[in-house]
Coordinates of C-alpha atoms in Angstrom, one line a residue:
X1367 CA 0.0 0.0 0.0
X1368 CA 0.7 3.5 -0.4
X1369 CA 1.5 5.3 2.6
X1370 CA 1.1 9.3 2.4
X1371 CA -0.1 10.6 5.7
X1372 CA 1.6 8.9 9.1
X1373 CA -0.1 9.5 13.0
X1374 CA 2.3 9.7 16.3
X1375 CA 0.7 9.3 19.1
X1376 CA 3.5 10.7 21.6
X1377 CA 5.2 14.3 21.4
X1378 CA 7.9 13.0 23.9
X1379 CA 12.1 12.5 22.7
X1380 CA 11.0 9.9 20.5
X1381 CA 7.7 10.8 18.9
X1382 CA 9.5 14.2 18.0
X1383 CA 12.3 12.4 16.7
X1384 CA 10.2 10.5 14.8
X1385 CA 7.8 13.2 13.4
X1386 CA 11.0 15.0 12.0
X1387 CA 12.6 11.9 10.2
X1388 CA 9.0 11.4 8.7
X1389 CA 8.5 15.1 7.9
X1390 CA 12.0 15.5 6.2
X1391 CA 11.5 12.3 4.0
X1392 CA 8.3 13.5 2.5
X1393 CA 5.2 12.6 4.7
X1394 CA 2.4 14.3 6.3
X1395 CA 2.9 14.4 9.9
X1396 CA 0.2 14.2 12.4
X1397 CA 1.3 14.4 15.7
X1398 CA -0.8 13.9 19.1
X1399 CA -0.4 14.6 22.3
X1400 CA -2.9 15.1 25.5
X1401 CA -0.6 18.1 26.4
X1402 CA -1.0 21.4 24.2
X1403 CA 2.4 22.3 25.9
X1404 CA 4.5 19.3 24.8
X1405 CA 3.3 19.5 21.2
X1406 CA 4.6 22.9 20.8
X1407 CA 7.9 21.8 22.7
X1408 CA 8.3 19.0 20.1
X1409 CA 7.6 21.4 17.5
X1410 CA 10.1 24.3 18.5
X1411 CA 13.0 21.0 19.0
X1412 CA 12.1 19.9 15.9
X1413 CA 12.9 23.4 14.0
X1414 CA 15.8 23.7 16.4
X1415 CA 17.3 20.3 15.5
X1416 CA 16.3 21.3 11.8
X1417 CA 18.5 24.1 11.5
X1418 CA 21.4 22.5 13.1
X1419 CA 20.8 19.9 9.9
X1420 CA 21.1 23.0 7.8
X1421 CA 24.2 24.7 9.7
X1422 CA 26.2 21.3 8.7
X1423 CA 24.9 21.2 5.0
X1424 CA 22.9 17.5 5.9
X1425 CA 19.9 19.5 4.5
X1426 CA 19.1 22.8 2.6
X1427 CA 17.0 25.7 4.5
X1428 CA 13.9 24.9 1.7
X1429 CA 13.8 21.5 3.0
X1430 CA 13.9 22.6 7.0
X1431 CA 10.6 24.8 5.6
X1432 CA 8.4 22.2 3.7
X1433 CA 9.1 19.5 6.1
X1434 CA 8.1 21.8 9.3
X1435 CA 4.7 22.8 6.8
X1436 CA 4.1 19.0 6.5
X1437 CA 3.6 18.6 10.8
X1438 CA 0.2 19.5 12.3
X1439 CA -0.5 18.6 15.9
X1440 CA -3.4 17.5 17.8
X1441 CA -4.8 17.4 21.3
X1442 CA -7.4 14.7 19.9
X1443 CA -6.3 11.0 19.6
X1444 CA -9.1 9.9 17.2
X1445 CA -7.9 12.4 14.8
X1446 CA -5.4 10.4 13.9
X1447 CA -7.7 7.5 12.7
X1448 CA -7.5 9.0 9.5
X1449 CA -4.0 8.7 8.7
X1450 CA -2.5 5.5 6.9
X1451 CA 0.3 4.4 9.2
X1452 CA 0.1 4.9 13.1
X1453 CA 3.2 4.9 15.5
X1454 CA 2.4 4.9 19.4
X1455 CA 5.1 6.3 21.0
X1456 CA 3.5 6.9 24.5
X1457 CA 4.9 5.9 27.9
X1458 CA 6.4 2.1 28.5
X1459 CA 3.6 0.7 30.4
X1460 CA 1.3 -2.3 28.4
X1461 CA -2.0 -0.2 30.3
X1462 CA -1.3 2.9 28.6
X1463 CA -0.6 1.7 25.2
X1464 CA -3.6 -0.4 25.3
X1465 CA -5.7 2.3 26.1
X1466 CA -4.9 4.5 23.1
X1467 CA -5.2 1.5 20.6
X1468 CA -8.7 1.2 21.8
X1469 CA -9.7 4.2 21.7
X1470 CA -8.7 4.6 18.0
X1471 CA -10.4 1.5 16.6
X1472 CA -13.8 2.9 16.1
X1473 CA -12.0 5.3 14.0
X1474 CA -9.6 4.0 11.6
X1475 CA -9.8 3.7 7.9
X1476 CA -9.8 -0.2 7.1
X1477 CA -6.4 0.2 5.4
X1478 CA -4.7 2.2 8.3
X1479 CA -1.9 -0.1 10.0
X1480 CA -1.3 -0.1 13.3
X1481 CA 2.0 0.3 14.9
X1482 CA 4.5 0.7 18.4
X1483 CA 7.5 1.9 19.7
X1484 CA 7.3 -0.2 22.1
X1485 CA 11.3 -1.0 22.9
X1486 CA 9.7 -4.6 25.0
X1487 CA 6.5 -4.9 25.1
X1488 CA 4.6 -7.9 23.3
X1489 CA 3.8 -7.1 20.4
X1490 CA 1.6 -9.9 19.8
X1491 CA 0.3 -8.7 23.2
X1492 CA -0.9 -5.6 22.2
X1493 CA -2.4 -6.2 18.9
X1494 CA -4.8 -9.0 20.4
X1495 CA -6.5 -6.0 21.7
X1496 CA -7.3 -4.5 18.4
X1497 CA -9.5 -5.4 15.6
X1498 CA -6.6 -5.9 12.8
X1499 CA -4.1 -8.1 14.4
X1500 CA -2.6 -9.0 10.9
X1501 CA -2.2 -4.9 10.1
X1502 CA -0.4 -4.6 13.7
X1503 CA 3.7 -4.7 14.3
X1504 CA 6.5 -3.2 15.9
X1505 CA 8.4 -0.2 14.6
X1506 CA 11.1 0.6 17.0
X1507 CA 13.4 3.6 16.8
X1508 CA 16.5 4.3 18.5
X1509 CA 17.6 7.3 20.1
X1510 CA 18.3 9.5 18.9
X1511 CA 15.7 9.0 16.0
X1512 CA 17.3 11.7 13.6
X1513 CA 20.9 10.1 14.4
X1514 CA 20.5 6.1 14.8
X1515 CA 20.3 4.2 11.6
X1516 CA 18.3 1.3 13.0
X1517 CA 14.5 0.5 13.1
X1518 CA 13.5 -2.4 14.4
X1519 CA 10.5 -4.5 13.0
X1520 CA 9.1 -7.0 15.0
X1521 CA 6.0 -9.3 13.2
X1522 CA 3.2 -10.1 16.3
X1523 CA 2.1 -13.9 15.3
X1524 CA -1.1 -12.4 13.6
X1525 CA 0.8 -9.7 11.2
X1526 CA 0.7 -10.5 7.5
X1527 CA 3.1 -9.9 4.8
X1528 CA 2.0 -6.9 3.5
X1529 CA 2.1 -5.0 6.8
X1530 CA 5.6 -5.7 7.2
X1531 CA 6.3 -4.9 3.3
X1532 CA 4.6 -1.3 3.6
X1533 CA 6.4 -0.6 7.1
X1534 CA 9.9 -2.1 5.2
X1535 CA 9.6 0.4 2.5
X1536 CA 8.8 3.7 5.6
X1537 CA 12.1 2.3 6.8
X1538 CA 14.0 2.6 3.1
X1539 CA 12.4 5.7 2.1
X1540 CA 13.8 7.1 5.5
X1541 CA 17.6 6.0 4.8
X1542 CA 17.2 4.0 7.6
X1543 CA 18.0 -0.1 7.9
X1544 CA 15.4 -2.5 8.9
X1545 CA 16.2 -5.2 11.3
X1546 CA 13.4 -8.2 11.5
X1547 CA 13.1 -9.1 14.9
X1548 CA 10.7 -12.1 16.3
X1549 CA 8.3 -11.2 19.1
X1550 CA 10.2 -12.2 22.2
X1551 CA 11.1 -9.5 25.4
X1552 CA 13.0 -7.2 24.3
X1553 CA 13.9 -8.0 20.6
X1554 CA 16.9 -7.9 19.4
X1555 CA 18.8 -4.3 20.6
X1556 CA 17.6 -4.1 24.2
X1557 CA 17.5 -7.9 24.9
X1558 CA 21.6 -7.8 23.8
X1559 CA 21.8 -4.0 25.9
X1560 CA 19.5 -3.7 28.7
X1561 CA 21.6 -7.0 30.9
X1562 CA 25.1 -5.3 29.8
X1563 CA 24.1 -2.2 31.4
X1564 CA 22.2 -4.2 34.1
X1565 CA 25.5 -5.9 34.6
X1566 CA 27.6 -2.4 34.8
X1567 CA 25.4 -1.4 38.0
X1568 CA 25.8 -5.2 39.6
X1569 CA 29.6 -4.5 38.6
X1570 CA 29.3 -0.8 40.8
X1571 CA 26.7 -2.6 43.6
X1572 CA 29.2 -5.2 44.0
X1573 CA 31.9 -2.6 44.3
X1574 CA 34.1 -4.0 41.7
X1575 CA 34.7 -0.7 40.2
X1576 CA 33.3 3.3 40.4
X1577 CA 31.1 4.7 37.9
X1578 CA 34.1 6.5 36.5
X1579 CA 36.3 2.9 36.1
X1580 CA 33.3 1.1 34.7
X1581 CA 32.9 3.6 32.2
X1582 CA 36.5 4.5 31.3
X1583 CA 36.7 0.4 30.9
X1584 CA 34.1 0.2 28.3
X1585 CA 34.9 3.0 26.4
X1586 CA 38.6 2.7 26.3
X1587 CA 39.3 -1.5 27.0
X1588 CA 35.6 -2.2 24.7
X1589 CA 35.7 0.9 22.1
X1590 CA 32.0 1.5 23.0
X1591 CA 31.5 5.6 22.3
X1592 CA 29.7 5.5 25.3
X1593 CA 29.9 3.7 28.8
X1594 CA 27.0 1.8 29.9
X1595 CA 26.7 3.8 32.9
X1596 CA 26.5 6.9 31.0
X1597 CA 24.3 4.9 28.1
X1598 CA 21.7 4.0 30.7
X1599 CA 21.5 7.7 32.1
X1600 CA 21.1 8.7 28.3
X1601 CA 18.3 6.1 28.1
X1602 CA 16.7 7.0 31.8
X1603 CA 16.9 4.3 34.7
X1604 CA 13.3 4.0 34.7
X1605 CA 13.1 2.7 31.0
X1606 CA 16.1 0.2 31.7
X1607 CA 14.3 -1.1 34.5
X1608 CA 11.2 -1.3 32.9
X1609 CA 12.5 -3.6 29.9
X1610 CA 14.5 -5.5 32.4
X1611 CA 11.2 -6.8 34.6
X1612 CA 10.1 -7.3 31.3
X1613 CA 13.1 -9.7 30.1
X1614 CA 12.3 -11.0 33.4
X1615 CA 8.9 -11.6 33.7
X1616 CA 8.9 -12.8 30.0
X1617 CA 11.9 -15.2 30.1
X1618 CA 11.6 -16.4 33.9
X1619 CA 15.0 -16.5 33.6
X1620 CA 17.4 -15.2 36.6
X1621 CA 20.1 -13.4 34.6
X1622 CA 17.8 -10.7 33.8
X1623 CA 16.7 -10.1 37.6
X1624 CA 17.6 -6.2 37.9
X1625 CA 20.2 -5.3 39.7
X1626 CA 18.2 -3.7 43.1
X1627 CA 20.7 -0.6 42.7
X1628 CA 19.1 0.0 39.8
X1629 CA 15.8 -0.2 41.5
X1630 CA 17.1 2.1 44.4
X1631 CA 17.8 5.0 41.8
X1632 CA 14.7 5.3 40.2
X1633 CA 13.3 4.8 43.4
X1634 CA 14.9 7.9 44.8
X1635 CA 13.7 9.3 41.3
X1636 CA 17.2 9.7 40.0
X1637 CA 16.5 8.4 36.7
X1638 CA 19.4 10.4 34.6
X1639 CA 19.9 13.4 32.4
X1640 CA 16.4 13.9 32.9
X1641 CA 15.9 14.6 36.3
X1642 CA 19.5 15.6 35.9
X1643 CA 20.3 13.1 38.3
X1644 CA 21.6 9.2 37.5
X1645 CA 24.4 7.8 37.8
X1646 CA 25.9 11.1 37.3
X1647 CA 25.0 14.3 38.5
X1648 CA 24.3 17.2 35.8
X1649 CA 23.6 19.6 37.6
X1650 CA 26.6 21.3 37.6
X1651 CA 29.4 22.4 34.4
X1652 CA 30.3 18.8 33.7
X1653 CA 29.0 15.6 34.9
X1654 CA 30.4 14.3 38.2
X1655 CA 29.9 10.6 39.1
X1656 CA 27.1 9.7 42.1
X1657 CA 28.8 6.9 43.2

């Protein structure tokens, strides 16, 4: 099928992130969110981010303008049952994301596909709950959408052929690469990430090493651009702990039991750059270690 017009549900990091790759490569862009305040945030980063395309010649000014004219925003979920594709990028919590895919089935055309962000979540799971199983899948983004090259596809057991040729050919028309994942916890990139950074705070719990040692290991000893530390501030502690009770909860499997200092921080609501507090502390010129 032809896909023209595309629905977010989600003005957050990554439904902006993804209304701008989707704006920039051509589609209309119909973004929703229950706060009138975070849709205008997500459209003042997205011109922002724009124009730092434009000051390193990635795109020309005349694209920064039609692909901003291509993204209207609503307050009203059901608007977006008239769009062709649908990404949810709410919150990480199964309730939530339920909630909005019922509340759009009365509305969609029968064509419209239906699809998540989810980074763990079932996806087989969440599209039982809908009246098109078979025009239901996974489209997962990395962060930072306009930077990471990866999507994610993961087929429920219900989703046919055709879903996963039209969301395959989003993917190309974005410059993006397509990895099929099967729907298992935490498909392929967080069930590989989320118990190496789990194991990074066992490895500071345990007192093995400081954030700063861990860190300097994996960058330096590992050539990782990033320790996992720092990674899972990037991420937020709260996500990370989310997908790992997911890994395990889903595998029943003891190696992915999260590490209780994990727990403790986003217990204490530390839960990284966003609070400005993690595993580092941001609150000051440059980021000193917690721990």
């Amino acid at each position: 099928m032809d896909i023209k017009a595309i629905g977010i549900v989600g003005a957050g990091q990554m439904g902006n992130g993804i209304a701008h790759v989707m704006s920039l490569a051509g589609y209309d862009v119909l973004l929703n969110d229950i706060s009138e305040d975070a849709l205008s945030a997500a459209v003042e980063l997205m011109s922002k981010n724009m124009a730092r395309q434009v000051s390193r010649g990635k795109i020309t000014d005349a694209d920064q303008e039609a692909a901003l004219a291509r993204i209207k925003t609503t307050q009203t979920l059901t608007d977006l049952g008239q769009t062709d594709l649908i990404i949810e990028a709410a919150t990480e919590r199964e309730s939530v994301k339920q909630a909005i895919f019922e509340d759009l089935v009365p509305h969609l055309q029968p064509h419209t596909i239906l699809t998540s962000n989810t980074s763990s979540i079932s996806i087989t799971r969440l599209a039982s709950r809908t009246d098109r199983p078979e025009k239901f899948m996974g489209f997962h983004f990395m962060n930072p959408v306009p930077v990471m090259q990866l999507v994610e596809l993961i087929r429920g057991i219900a989703t046919d052929e055709a879903t996963y040729a039209a969301c395959k050919q989003v993917v190309d028309r974005l410059g993006k690469t397509a990895a099929s994942a099967e729907d298992f916890p935490a498909f392929i990139v967080n069930r590989i990430l989320m118990p190496m950074i789990n194991e990074a705070v066992y490895t500071l719990y345990e007192g093995v090493g400081s954030v700063q040692s861990i860190d300097s290991s994996m960058k330096l000893g590992a050539n990782h651009p990033m320790g996992p530390l720092e990674l899972a501030d990037f991420i937020g502690l709260d996500t990370c702990l989310a997908i790992m009770n997911v890994l395990h909860d889903g595998l029943a499997d003891t190696k992915y039991r999260p590490c209780p200092l994990l727990t403790k921080y986003v217990e204490a609501g530390w839960l990284g750059r966003k609070t400005q507090r993690g595993f580092y502390d941001y609150r000051g010129e440059n980021p000193v270690p917690t721990r």
